[in-house]
Tab-separated table of C-alpha atoms in Angstrom:
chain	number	residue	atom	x	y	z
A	1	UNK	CA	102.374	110.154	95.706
A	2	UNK	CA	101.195	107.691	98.183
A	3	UNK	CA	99.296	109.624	100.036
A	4	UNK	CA	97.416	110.278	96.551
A	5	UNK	CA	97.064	107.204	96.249
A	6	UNK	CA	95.251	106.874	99.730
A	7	UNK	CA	92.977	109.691	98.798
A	8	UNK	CA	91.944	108.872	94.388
A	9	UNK	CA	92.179	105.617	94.408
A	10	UNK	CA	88.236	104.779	96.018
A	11	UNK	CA	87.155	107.629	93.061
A	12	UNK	CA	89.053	107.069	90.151
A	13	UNK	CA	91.104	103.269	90.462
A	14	UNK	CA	91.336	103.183	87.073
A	15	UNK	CA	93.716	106.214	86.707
A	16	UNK	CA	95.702	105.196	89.809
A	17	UNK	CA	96.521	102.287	88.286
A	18	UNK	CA	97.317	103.384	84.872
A	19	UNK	CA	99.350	106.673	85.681
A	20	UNK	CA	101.019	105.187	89.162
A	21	UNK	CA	101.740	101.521	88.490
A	22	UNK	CA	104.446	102.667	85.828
A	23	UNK	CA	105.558	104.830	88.490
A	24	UNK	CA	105.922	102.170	90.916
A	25	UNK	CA	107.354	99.465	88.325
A	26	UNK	CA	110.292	102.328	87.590
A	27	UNK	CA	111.104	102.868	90.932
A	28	UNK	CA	111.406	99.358	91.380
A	29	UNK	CA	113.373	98.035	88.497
A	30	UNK	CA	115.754	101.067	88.294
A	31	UNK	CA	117.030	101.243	92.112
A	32	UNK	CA	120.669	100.082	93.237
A	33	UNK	CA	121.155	98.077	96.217
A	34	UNK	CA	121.814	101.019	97.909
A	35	UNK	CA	118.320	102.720	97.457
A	36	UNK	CA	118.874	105.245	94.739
A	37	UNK	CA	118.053	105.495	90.986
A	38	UNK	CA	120.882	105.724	89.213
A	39	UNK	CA	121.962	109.325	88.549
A	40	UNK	CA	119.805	110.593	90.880
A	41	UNK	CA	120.914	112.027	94.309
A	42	UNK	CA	119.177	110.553	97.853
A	43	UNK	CA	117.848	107.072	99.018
A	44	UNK	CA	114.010	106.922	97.842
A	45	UNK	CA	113.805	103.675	99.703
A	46	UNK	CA	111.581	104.686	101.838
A	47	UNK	CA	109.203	106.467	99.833
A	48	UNK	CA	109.047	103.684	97.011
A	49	UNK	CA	108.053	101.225	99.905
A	50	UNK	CA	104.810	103.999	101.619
A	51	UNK	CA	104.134	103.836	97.626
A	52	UNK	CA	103.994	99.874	97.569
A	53	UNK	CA	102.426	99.836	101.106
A	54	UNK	CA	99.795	102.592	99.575
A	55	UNK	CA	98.939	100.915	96.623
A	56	UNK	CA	99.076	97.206	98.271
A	57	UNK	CA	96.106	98.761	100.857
A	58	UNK	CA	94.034	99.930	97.922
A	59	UNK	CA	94.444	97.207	95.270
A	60	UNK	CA	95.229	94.242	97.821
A	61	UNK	CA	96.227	90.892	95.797
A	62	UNK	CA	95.401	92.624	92.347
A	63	UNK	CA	98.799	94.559	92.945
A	64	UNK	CA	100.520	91.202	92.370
A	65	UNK	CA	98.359	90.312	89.626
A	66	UNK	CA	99.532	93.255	87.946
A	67	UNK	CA	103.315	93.144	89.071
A	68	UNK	CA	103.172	89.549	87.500
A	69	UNK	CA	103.777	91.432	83.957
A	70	UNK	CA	106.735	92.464	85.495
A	71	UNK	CA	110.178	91.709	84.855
A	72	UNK	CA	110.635	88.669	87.393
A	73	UNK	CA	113.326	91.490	89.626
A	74	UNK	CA	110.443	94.079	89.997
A	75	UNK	CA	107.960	91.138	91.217
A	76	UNK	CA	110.914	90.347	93.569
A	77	UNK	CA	111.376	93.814	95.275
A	78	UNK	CA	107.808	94.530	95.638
A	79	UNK	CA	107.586	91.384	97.800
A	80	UNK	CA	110.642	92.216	99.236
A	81	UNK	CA	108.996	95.927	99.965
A	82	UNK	CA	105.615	94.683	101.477
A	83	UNK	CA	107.513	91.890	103.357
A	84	UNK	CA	109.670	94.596	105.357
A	85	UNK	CA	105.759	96.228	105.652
A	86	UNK	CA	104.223	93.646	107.975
């Protein structure tokens, strides 16, 4: 998905952010400490923070704007994600 991202989101940045955003804001709000989504086998850790990295590179400071709807956690670990990034 984040390489998608990469690729549509100079075309069509409308869609990205319509269709991935909820993507990225369920990721986000439903992982456990440990890096999984509850009932879900495998740590997507690592993919959920290429997807913030992804989308952070193609929307810059807008991504915050839009995380600030957010449930205040969700703003919190997409910091958290881009912080580990740098």
């Amino acid at each position: 998905l984040a390489d998608l991202v990469t690729e549509l989101y100079p075309r069509k940045p409308y869609a990205v952010e319509q269709k991935v955003l909820v993507v990225l804001w369920h990721l986000l709000g439903n992982m456990t400490n440990s890096g999984s989504l509850p009932g879900a086998g495998g740590n997507i850790r690592t993919a959920t923070a290429k997807l913030s990295r992804a989308l952070f590179a193609q929307m810059g400071p807008s991504l915050f704007t839009h995380a600030a709807s957010q449930p205040p956690h969700i703003k919190k670990s997409l910091e958290e994600f881009l912080e580990i990034a740098t």
